[in-house]
Amino acid sequence: MEIQITPEDNYQYIQISGRLDAINAGELQEKLIQLTSKGINKLIVSLEHVEYISSSGLRAFLAIAKKMDPGGFIRFCLMHPSVKEVFIISGFNTIFGIFDSKEEAVLG
Amino acid sequence: MSHFLTIPEEILLLSIDESGGISPESKSLDVVLASSILMDLAIRGKIDTDLQYLIHVDGTPTGDAILDDALTFLFQDMESRSPAYWITQLGLRADGYKEDLLASLVLKRVLKVENKKILWMFATRKYPLIGSQEVKEVKVRVRDLIYSNELPELQDIAIISLAYYGSMLEMMLTTEAIHQYNNRIETLAKMDLIGQSIGQALKELSVSFHLSSMAKAVLGIKTPEHKLEALVKEIKTKYNIEKEEDLPPWLRKGTDQYQKTLQFIEKEGTADVYYHAGKQTYYVRNYPSVFSL
């Protein structure tokens, strides 16, 4: 799994590629929580290049969201269909915003 | 995990009624307990799940005897199998886990043991609460979460998912609250993929399970062989097991262990028994089930 973090005007753009499972969910969680602990709590996450997500991956995003201050957000865009299916079946689509493009995610 | 009680301990605690008995109506309790063990192991990073499979991650012990027994059992078979398969397999060991969980809750001074006799003849064992703090704490935590829009803790997702898919919500909420907050409850329950497998496992629990047990009890089954065959049939129906090889050795005809089961049933005069794999010992159930009718 690779994580690329790009600072934008009012948010951080996070691009993840590879599998998101028990092996690397901890690393992702740690990296993004490091951001939130610095007061950076507006994250837009592209999952365009993530073809697989397990329960551990979902839990990592939940843990990150719980660390955010009020007013912060974590939004997803360009989600791979197989990952989107997991979000929908697990109901995570009802607690996180999922958008078709980065621009839509910015607008919320 | 910072919680004083494990997920299996919390859910078993919720199923204990005011008099200290485990609700005999909870025929889904075995499945729920098996699932709760998997959920706890998942939160501890020992296993992982996706939409199809349970994935083995880390077989090192957790330090909790019950979870570690299950973890050892899971790691004896590294094949890719569904969470529902493992719920069934652990469900077959649920009687042993129930006893161990009750013992653990007694040790943690949450429950006490009361041995009584009904009509001076029939021994029963009850597990009344020493205080109600732990049960209240679980219920308050869960209610607060359901009544708010807060993001949930993992352990609370697990408890809600177990209660929702195991039809045990009434233990925590009033009927009115269940209806009023149904959407929120469903959203939280779905968040655990193991929880969703409970729904699948329970759907496969045939309604005929209870009815056929009643019929057999009324008709009467005389010999130990017939009693054991009936027990095996019930368990196969309950867990939707088709292949003999998916049965544990103590219920699998032709094994040495099956003969030992037969001997134990003959000695005790009842098929209301279970085998505790960890202790390698047979027990007669201490609480009512369909076989004690």
Short mmCIF file of C-alpha atoms in Angstrom, two decimals:
data_model
loop_
_atom_site.label_atom_id
_atom_site.label_comp_id
_atom_site.label_asym_id
_atom_site.label_seq_id
_atom_site.Cartn_x
_atom_site.Cartn_y
_atom_site.Cartn_z
CA MET A 1 0.00 0.00 0.00
CA GLU A 2 1.22 3.51 -0.79
CA ILE A 3 -0.07 6.75 0.67
CA GLN A 4 0.52 10.11 -0.98
CA ILE A 5 -0.47 13.19 0.97
CA THR A 6 -0.81 16.47 -0.96
CA PRO A 7 -1.62 19.70 0.87
CA GLU A 8 -4.30 21.73 -0.93
CA ASP A 9 -5.80 25.13 -0.04
CA ASN A 10 -8.20 24.06 2.69
CA TYR A 11 -7.69 20.35 2.93
CA GLN A 12 -5.24 17.49 2.47
CA TYR A 13 -5.65 15.24 -0.55
CA ILE A 14 -4.82 11.65 0.32
CA GLN A 15 -4.24 9.19 -2.51
CA ILE A 16 -4.02 5.57 -1.49
CA SER A 17 -3.04 2.69 -3.74
CA GLY A 18 -2.88 -1.05 -3.14
CA ARG A 19 -4.80 -3.30 -0.79
CA LEU A 20 -6.21 -1.99 2.44
CA ASP A 21 -6.30 -4.85 4.93
CA ALA A 22 -5.11 -5.94 8.37
CA ILE A 23 -1.48 -5.85 7.23
CA ASN A 24 -1.42 -2.14 6.45
CA ALA A 25 -4.57 -0.58 7.96
CA GLY A 26 -2.56 0.25 11.10
CA GLU A 27 0.01 2.19 9.06
CA LEU A 28 -2.70 4.20 7.32
CA GLN A 29 -4.45 4.90 10.60
CA GLU A 30 -1.21 6.06 12.22
CA LYS A 31 -0.27 8.37 9.33
CA LEU A 32 -3.65 10.05 9.11
CA ILE A 33 -4.04 10.38 12.87
CA GLN A 34 -0.66 12.12 12.87
CA LEU A 35 -2.22 14.71 10.57
CA THR A 36 -5.27 15.19 12.75
CA SER A 37 -3.07 15.57 15.83
CA LYS A 38 -1.42 18.54 14.06
CA GLY A 39 -4.84 20.14 13.69
CA ILE A 40 -5.25 19.07 10.06
CA ASN A 41 -8.73 17.67 10.07
CA LYS A 42 -10.12 18.14 6.59
CA LEU A 43 -9.22 15.12 4.52
CA ILE A 44 -10.30 14.08 1.05
CA VAL A 45 -9.30 10.51 0.31
CA SER A 46 -9.07 9.07 -3.18
CA LEU A 47 -9.60 5.32 -3.29
CA GLU A 48 -9.33 5.12 -7.08
CA HIS A 49 -6.37 2.76 -6.85
CA VAL A 50 -7.56 0.65 -3.93
CA GLU A 51 -9.19 -2.50 -5.26
CA TYR A 52 -9.59 -4.31 -1.98
CA ILE A 53 -10.67 -3.23 1.48
CA SER A 54 -11.32 -5.49 4.47
CA SER A 55 -12.99 -4.81 7.81
CA SER A 56 -9.64 -3.63 9.17
CA GLY A 57 -9.49 -0.95 6.48
CA LEU A 58 -13.00 0.25 7.32
CA ARG A 59 -12.15 0.31 11.03
CA ALA A 60 -9.06 2.40 10.30
CA PHE A 61 -11.17 5.11 8.64
CA LEU A 62 -13.61 5.04 11.55
CA ALA A 63 -10.77 5.43 14.03
CA ILE A 64 -9.39 8.40 12.05
CA ALA A 65 -12.82 10.06 11.89
CA LYS A 66 -13.24 9.67 15.64
CA LYS A 67 -10.00 11.59 16.22
CA MET A 68 -11.17 14.59 14.25
CA ASP A 69 -12.25 17.84 15.81
CA PRO A 70 -15.78 19.11 15.25
CA GLY A 71 -15.81 20.90 11.90
CA GLY A 72 -13.35 18.44 10.42
CA PHE A 73 -14.25 15.87 7.82
CA ILE A 74 -13.08 12.84 5.94
CA ARG A 75 -14.63 12.50 2.48
CA PHE A 76 -14.01 9.89 -0.18
CA CYS A 77 -13.82 10.27 -3.92
CA LEU A 78 -13.14 8.24 -7.06
CA MET A 79 -13.92 5.06 -5.18
CA HIS A 80 -13.17 1.79 -6.96
CA PRO A 81 -16.47 -0.14 -7.51
CA SER A 82 -15.35 -3.16 -5.46
CA VAL A 83 -14.48 -0.90 -2.53
CA LYS A 84 -17.69 1.09 -2.93
CA GLU A 85 -19.62 -2.18 -2.65
CA VAL A 86 -17.99 -2.88 0.73
CA PHE A 87 -18.82 0.65 1.94
CA ILE A 88 -22.45 0.20 0.91
CA ILE A 89 -22.92 -3.29 2.36
CA SER A 90 -21.34 -2.25 5.65
CA GLY A 91 -23.34 0.98 5.79
CA PHE A 92 -20.16 3.09 5.95
CA ASN A 93 -21.57 5.10 3.03
CA THR A 94 -24.15 6.51 5.45
CA ILE A 95 -21.55 7.95 7.80
CA PHE A 96 -18.96 9.10 5.27
CA GLY A 97 -19.50 11.26 2.20
CA ILE A 98 -18.66 9.43 -1.02
CA PHE A 99 -18.24 11.50 -4.18
CA ASP A 100 -17.59 10.73 -7.82
CA SER A 101 -14.88 13.37 -8.21
CA LYS A 102 -12.38 15.30 -6.14
CA GLU A 103 -14.16 18.56 -7.03
CA GLU A 104 -17.49 17.28 -5.75
CA ALA A 105 -15.83 16.10 -2.55
CA VAL A 106 -14.39 19.58 -2.00
CA LEU A 107 -17.85 21.11 -2.32
CA GLY A 108 -19.28 18.44 0.01
CA MET B 1 -8.86 -2.83 24.42
CA SER B 2 -9.58 -0.90 27.58
CA HIS B 3 -12.94 -2.46 28.44
CA PHE B 4 -13.16 -4.43 31.67
CA LEU B 5 -15.23 -7.11 29.99
CA THR B 6 -14.69 -8.81 26.64
CA ILE B 7 -17.43 -8.69 24.00
CA PRO B 8 -18.52 -12.31 24.69
CA GLU B 9 -18.71 -11.51 28.41
CA GLU B 10 -20.80 -8.40 27.79
CA ILE B 11 -23.28 -10.14 25.51
CA LEU B 12 -23.66 -13.14 27.84
CA LEU B 13 -24.20 -10.76 30.74
CA LEU B 14 -27.03 -9.12 28.82
CA SER B 15 -28.71 -12.51 28.30
CA ILE B 16 -28.87 -13.29 32.02
CA ASP B 17 -32.29 -12.57 33.45
CA GLU B 18 -33.13 -11.03 36.83
CA SER B 19 -33.16 -14.40 38.58
CA GLY B 20 -29.71 -15.29 37.28
CA GLY B 21 -30.82 -17.75 34.60
CA ILE B 22 -29.73 -17.72 30.99
CA SER B 23 -32.76 -17.21 28.85
CA PRO B 24 -33.70 -20.65 27.47
CA GLU B 25 -35.55 -18.90 24.68
CA SER B 26 -32.29 -17.67 23.23
CA LYS B 27 -31.69 -20.52 20.84
CA SER B 28 -29.71 -18.01 18.86
CA LEU B 29 -27.37 -17.47 21.81
CA ASP B 30 -24.85 -20.09 20.65
CA VAL B 31 -24.53 -18.35 17.30
CA VAL B 32 -24.36 -14.93 18.95
CA LEU B 33 -21.64 -16.04 21.38
CA ALA B 34 -19.60 -17.62 18.59
CA SER B 35 -19.89 -14.39 16.60
CA SER B 36 -18.97 -12.27 19.60
CA ILE B 37 -15.72 -14.21 19.97
CA LEU B 38 -14.88 -13.58 16.31
CA MET B 39 -15.72 -9.88 16.67
CA ASP B 40 -13.46 -9.53 19.70
CA LEU B 41 -10.62 -11.28 17.88
CA ALA B 42 -11.16 -9.00 14.87
CA ILE B 43 -10.98 -5.84 16.99
CA ARG B 44 -7.78 -7.17 18.54
CA GLY B 45 -6.31 -7.59 15.05
CA LYS B 46 -6.10 -11.39 15.26
CA ILE B 47 -8.41 -12.00 12.32
CA ASP B 48 -9.82 -9.91 9.52
CA THR B 49 -12.92 -10.30 7.32
CA ASP B 50 -14.14 -9.18 3.96
CA LEU B 51 -17.40 -9.81 2.12
CA GLN B 52 -16.46 -13.44 1.54
CA TYR B 53 -13.82 -14.72 3.88
CA LEU B 54 -12.40 -14.71 7.35
CA ILE B 55 -8.67 -14.04 7.14
CA HIS B 56 -6.12 -15.35 9.64
CA VAL B 57 -3.82 -12.51 10.72
CA ASP B 58 -2.03 -13.12 14.01
CA GLY B 59 -2.20 -16.30 16.06
CA THR B 60 -0.32 -15.03 19.09
CA PRO B 61 -2.35 -15.26 22.31
CA THR B 62 -4.50 -12.40 23.59
CA GLY B 63 -4.18 -13.36 27.25
CA ASP B 64 -7.87 -14.18 27.55
CA ALA B 65 -8.41 -17.94 27.93
CA ILE B 66 -11.67 -18.10 25.96
CA LEU B 67 -10.48 -15.95 23.08
CA ASP B 68 -7.21 -17.87 22.96
CA ASP B 69 -8.99 -21.22 22.83
CA ALA B 70 -10.98 -19.97 19.85
CA LEU B 71 -7.89 -18.44 18.25
CA THR B 72 -5.98 -21.74 18.51
CA PHE B 73 -8.98 -23.53 17.01
CA LEU B 74 -9.18 -21.05 14.11
CA PHE B 75 -5.48 -21.32 13.34
CA GLN B 76 -5.67 -25.12 13.14
CA ASP B 77 -7.40 -24.68 9.79
CA MET B 78 -5.86 -22.05 7.50
CA GLU B 79 -8.23 -22.68 4.58
CA SER B 80 -10.15 -19.67 3.23
CA ARG B 81 -13.60 -20.03 4.72
CA SER B 82 -16.53 -17.71 5.30
CA PRO B 83 -17.25 -16.03 8.64
CA ALA B 84 -20.54 -17.98 8.68
CA TYR B 85 -18.56 -21.27 8.55
CA TRP B 86 -16.50 -20.23 11.57
CA ILE B 87 -19.59 -19.03 13.42
CA THR B 88 -21.01 -22.53 12.97
CA GLN B 89 -17.81 -24.23 14.08
CA LEU B 90 -17.43 -22.05 17.17
CA GLY B 91 -21.18 -22.36 17.78
CA LEU B 92 -20.66 -26.10 18.18
CA ARG B 93 -18.32 -25.28 21.07
CA ALA B 94 -20.61 -22.63 22.54
CA ASP B 95 -21.78 -24.70 25.51
CA GLY B 96 -18.20 -24.92 26.73
CA TYR B 97 -17.65 -21.22 26.11
CA LYS B 98 -20.83 -20.39 28.03
CA GLU B 99 -19.54 -22.24 31.10
CA ASP B 100 -16.11 -20.59 30.77
CA LEU B 101 -17.63 -17.12 30.32
CA LEU B 102 -19.83 -17.59 33.38
CA ALA B 103 -16.77 -18.73 35.36
CA SER B 104 -14.84 -15.70 34.12
CA LEU B 105 -17.68 -13.35 35.14
CA VAL B 106 -17.76 -15.00 38.58
CA LEU B 107 -13.98 -14.55 38.85
CA LYS B 108 -14.32 -10.87 37.87
CA ARG B 109 -16.93 -10.56 40.64
CA VAL B 110 -19.71 -9.59 38.26
CA LEU B 111 -21.80 -12.72 38.93
CA LYS B 112 -22.11 -15.13 41.83
CA VAL B 113 -23.06 -18.81 41.75
CA GLU B 114 -26.20 -20.14 43.41
CA ASN B 115 -26.85 -23.87 43.46
CA LYS B 116 -30.46 -24.73 44.22
CA LYS B 117 -32.74 -27.72 44.15
CA ILE B 118 -36.22 -27.62 42.69
CA LEU B 119 -38.67 -29.86 44.59
CA TRP B 120 -35.65 -31.15 46.58
CA MET B 121 -34.65 -33.24 43.58
CA PHE B 122 -33.53 -31.36 40.52
CA ALA B 123 -30.30 -29.43 40.88
CA THR B 124 -30.20 -26.07 39.12
CA ARG B 125 -27.53 -23.47 38.96
CA LYS B 126 -28.18 -19.74 38.73
CA TYR B 127 -25.80 -16.85 38.19
CA PRO B 128 -27.31 -13.76 39.80
CA LEU B 129 -25.58 -10.42 39.40
CA ILE B 130 -23.50 -9.24 42.36
CA GLY B 131 -24.34 -5.66 41.38
CA SER B 132 -26.00 -4.24 38.32
CA GLN B 133 -23.26 -1.75 37.45
CA GLU B 134 -21.72 -3.67 34.55
CA VAL B 135 -25.06 -4.42 32.88
CA LYS B 136 -26.20 -0.82 33.34
CA GLU B 137 -22.90 0.41 31.93
CA VAL B 138 -23.30 -1.63 28.73
CA LYS B 139 -26.95 -0.60 28.32
CA VAL B 140 -26.24 3.10 28.94
CA ARG B 141 -23.30 3.07 26.53
CA VAL B 142 -25.38 1.43 23.80
CA ARG B 143 -28.44 3.64 24.36
CA ASP B 144 -26.35 6.82 24.37
CA LEU B 145 -24.85 5.81 21.06
CA ILE B 146 -28.18 4.89 19.46
CA TYR B 147 -29.92 8.06 20.64
CA SER B 148 -27.12 10.28 19.27
CA ASN B 149 -25.33 10.74 15.96
CA GLU B 150 -21.92 10.07 17.48
CA LEU B 151 -19.43 7.88 15.68
CA PRO B 152 -19.39 4.52 17.44
CA GLU B 153 -16.66 2.68 19.33
CA LEU B 154 -15.81 -0.71 17.82
CA GLN B 155 -16.97 -2.67 20.88
CA ASP B 156 -20.34 -0.88 20.78
CA ILE B 157 -20.82 -1.65 17.09
CA ALA B 158 -20.21 -5.30 17.97
CA ILE B 159 -22.74 -5.34 20.83
CA ILE B 160 -25.43 -3.63 18.72
CA SER B 161 -24.73 -5.90 15.77
CA LEU B 162 -24.96 -9.01 17.96
CA ALA B 163 -28.18 -7.83 19.59
CA TYR B 164 -29.72 -6.77 16.27
CA TYR B 165 -28.93 -9.87 14.23
CA GLY B 166 -29.42 -12.19 17.23
CA SER B 167 -32.89 -10.71 17.95
CA MET B 168 -31.78 -9.67 21.42
CA LEU B 169 -32.41 -5.91 21.25
CA GLU B 170 -35.20 -6.14 23.84
CA MET B 171 -32.52 -6.84 26.43
CA MET B 172 -31.28 -3.28 26.04
CA LEU B 173 -34.11 -1.19 24.65
CA THR B 174 -37.86 -0.82 24.95
CA THR B 175 -40.02 -1.89 22.00
CA GLU B 176 -40.87 1.78 21.39
CA ALA B 177 -37.20 2.75 21.25
CA ILE B 178 -36.43 -0.13 18.87
CA HIS B 179 -39.11 1.13 16.47
CA GLN B 180 -38.20 4.79 16.88
CA TYR B 181 -34.47 4.30 16.31
CA ASN B 182 -34.69 1.40 13.88
CA ASN B 183 -32.74 3.13 11.09
CA ARG B 184 -29.90 4.14 13.40
CA ILE B 185 -29.75 0.65 14.95
CA GLU B 186 -29.66 -0.97 11.51
CA THR B 187 -26.90 1.36 10.33
CA LEU B 188 -24.74 0.58 13.37
CA ALA B 189 -25.46 -3.16 13.20
CA LYS B 190 -24.46 -3.40 9.54
CA MET B 191 -21.06 -1.86 10.26
CA ASP B 192 -19.72 -5.18 11.49
CA LEU B 193 -19.36 -7.67 8.64
CA ILE B 194 -19.19 -10.60 11.10
CA GLY B 195 -22.49 -9.37 12.51
CA GLN B 196 -24.03 -9.61 9.07
CA SER B 197 -22.98 -13.26 8.94
CA ILE B 198 -25.03 -13.88 12.08
CA GLY B 199 -28.08 -12.93 10.09
CA GLN B 200 -27.10 -15.51 7.48
CA ALA B 201 -26.34 -18.19 10.11
CA LEU B 202 -29.60 -17.55 11.95
CA LYS B 203 -31.66 -17.58 8.79
CA GLU B 204 -30.36 -21.07 8.27
CA LEU B 205 -31.45 -22.04 11.76
CA SER B 206 -34.55 -23.90 10.75
CA VAL B 207 -37.80 -23.14 12.50
CA SER B 208 -38.31 -26.87 12.47
CA PHE B 209 -35.39 -27.20 14.88
CA HIS B 210 -37.45 -26.36 17.92
CA LEU B 211 -40.57 -28.14 16.71
CA SER B 212 -38.77 -31.38 15.86
CA SER B 213 -37.07 -31.34 19.25
CA MET B 214 -40.42 -30.99 20.95
CA ALA B 215 -41.84 -33.83 18.90
CA LYS B 216 -38.95 -36.12 19.80
CA ALA B 217 -39.31 -35.24 23.45
CA VAL B 218 -43.00 -36.08 23.36
CA LEU B 219 -42.46 -39.34 21.48
CA GLY B 220 -39.63 -40.34 23.75
CA ILE B 221 -36.26 -41.66 22.67
CA LYS B 222 -35.10 -44.66 24.65
CA THR B 223 -31.64 -45.91 23.80
CA PRO B 224 -28.39 -43.92 24.15
CA GLU B 225 -27.72 -44.55 20.44
CA HIS B 226 -31.05 -43.01 19.49
CA LYS B 227 -30.51 -40.13 21.86
CA LEU B 228 -27.12 -39.37 20.38
CA GLU B 229 -28.40 -39.73 16.83
CA ALA B 230 -31.18 -37.29 17.68
CA LEU B 231 -28.66 -34.87 19.19
CA VAL B 232 -26.48 -35.06 16.06
CA LYS B 233 -29.51 -34.55 13.84
CA GLU B 234 -30.61 -31.53 15.83
CA ILE B 235 -27.17 -29.98 15.70
CA LYS B 236 -26.88 -30.62 11.97
CA THR B 237 -30.25 -28.96 11.46
CA LYS B 238 -29.49 -26.10 13.78
CA TYR B 239 -26.17 -25.25 12.15
CA ASN B 240 -27.16 -26.34 8.65
CA ILE B 241 -24.32 -28.88 8.52
CA GLU B 242 -24.50 -31.20 5.54
CA LYS B 243 -21.15 -32.97 5.62
CA GLU B 244 -20.28 -35.41 8.40
CA GLU B 245 -16.70 -34.10 8.31
CA ASP B 246 -17.88 -30.68 9.45
CA LEU B 247 -19.13 -32.17 12.71
CA PRO B 248 -16.75 -32.14 15.67
CA PRO B 249 -15.28 -35.60 16.49
CA TRP B 250 -17.52 -36.06 19.55
CA LEU B 251 -20.57 -36.01 17.24
CA ARG B 252 -19.00 -37.74 14.24
CA LYS B 253 -20.00 -41.39 13.92
CA GLY B 254 -17.09 -43.80 13.61
CA THR B 255 -14.67 -41.84 15.77
CA ASP B 256 -13.39 -42.97 19.17
CA GLN B 257 -14.72 -39.72 20.57
CA TYR B 258 -18.23 -40.59 19.37
CA GLN B 259 -18.07 -43.81 21.40
CA LYS B 260 -17.07 -41.79 24.46
CA THR B 261 -20.04 -39.47 23.87
CA LEU B 262 -22.27 -42.52 23.72
CA GLN B 263 -20.87 -43.83 27.00
CA PHE B 264 -21.40 -40.46 28.69
CA ILE B 265 -25.01 -40.25 27.49
CA GLU B 266 -25.60 -43.79 28.73
CA LYS B 267 -24.13 -42.95 32.13
CA GLU B 268 -26.06 -39.70 32.54
CA GLY B 269 -29.30 -40.90 30.96
CA THR B 270 -29.70 -37.74 28.91
CA ALA B 271 -28.52 -36.40 25.58
CA ASP B 272 -28.57 -32.88 26.98
CA VAL B 273 -24.79 -32.91 27.02
CA TYR B 274 -21.86 -31.13 25.45
CA TYR B 275 -18.15 -31.68 25.10
CA HIS B 276 -15.76 -28.99 26.28
CA ALA B 277 -12.88 -29.27 23.81
CA GLY B 278 -10.50 -27.14 25.88
CA LYS B 279 -11.00 -29.20 29.04
CA GLN B 280 -11.52 -32.44 27.07
CA THR B 281 -14.46 -33.24 29.34
CA TYR B 282 -18.15 -33.97 28.90
CA TYR B 283 -20.78 -32.03 30.80
CA VAL B 284 -24.53 -32.14 31.28
CA ARG B 285 -26.01 -28.72 30.61
CA ASN B 286 -26.87 -26.73 33.72
CA TYR B 287 -29.65 -24.81 32.07
CA PRO B 288 -32.72 -25.87 30.16
CA SER B 289 -32.56 -26.67 26.48
CA VAL B 290 -34.80 -28.50 24.08
CA PHE B 291 -33.16 -31.79 25.09
CA SER B 292 -34.18 -31.47 28.70
CA LEU B 293 -37.85 -31.15 27.92
#
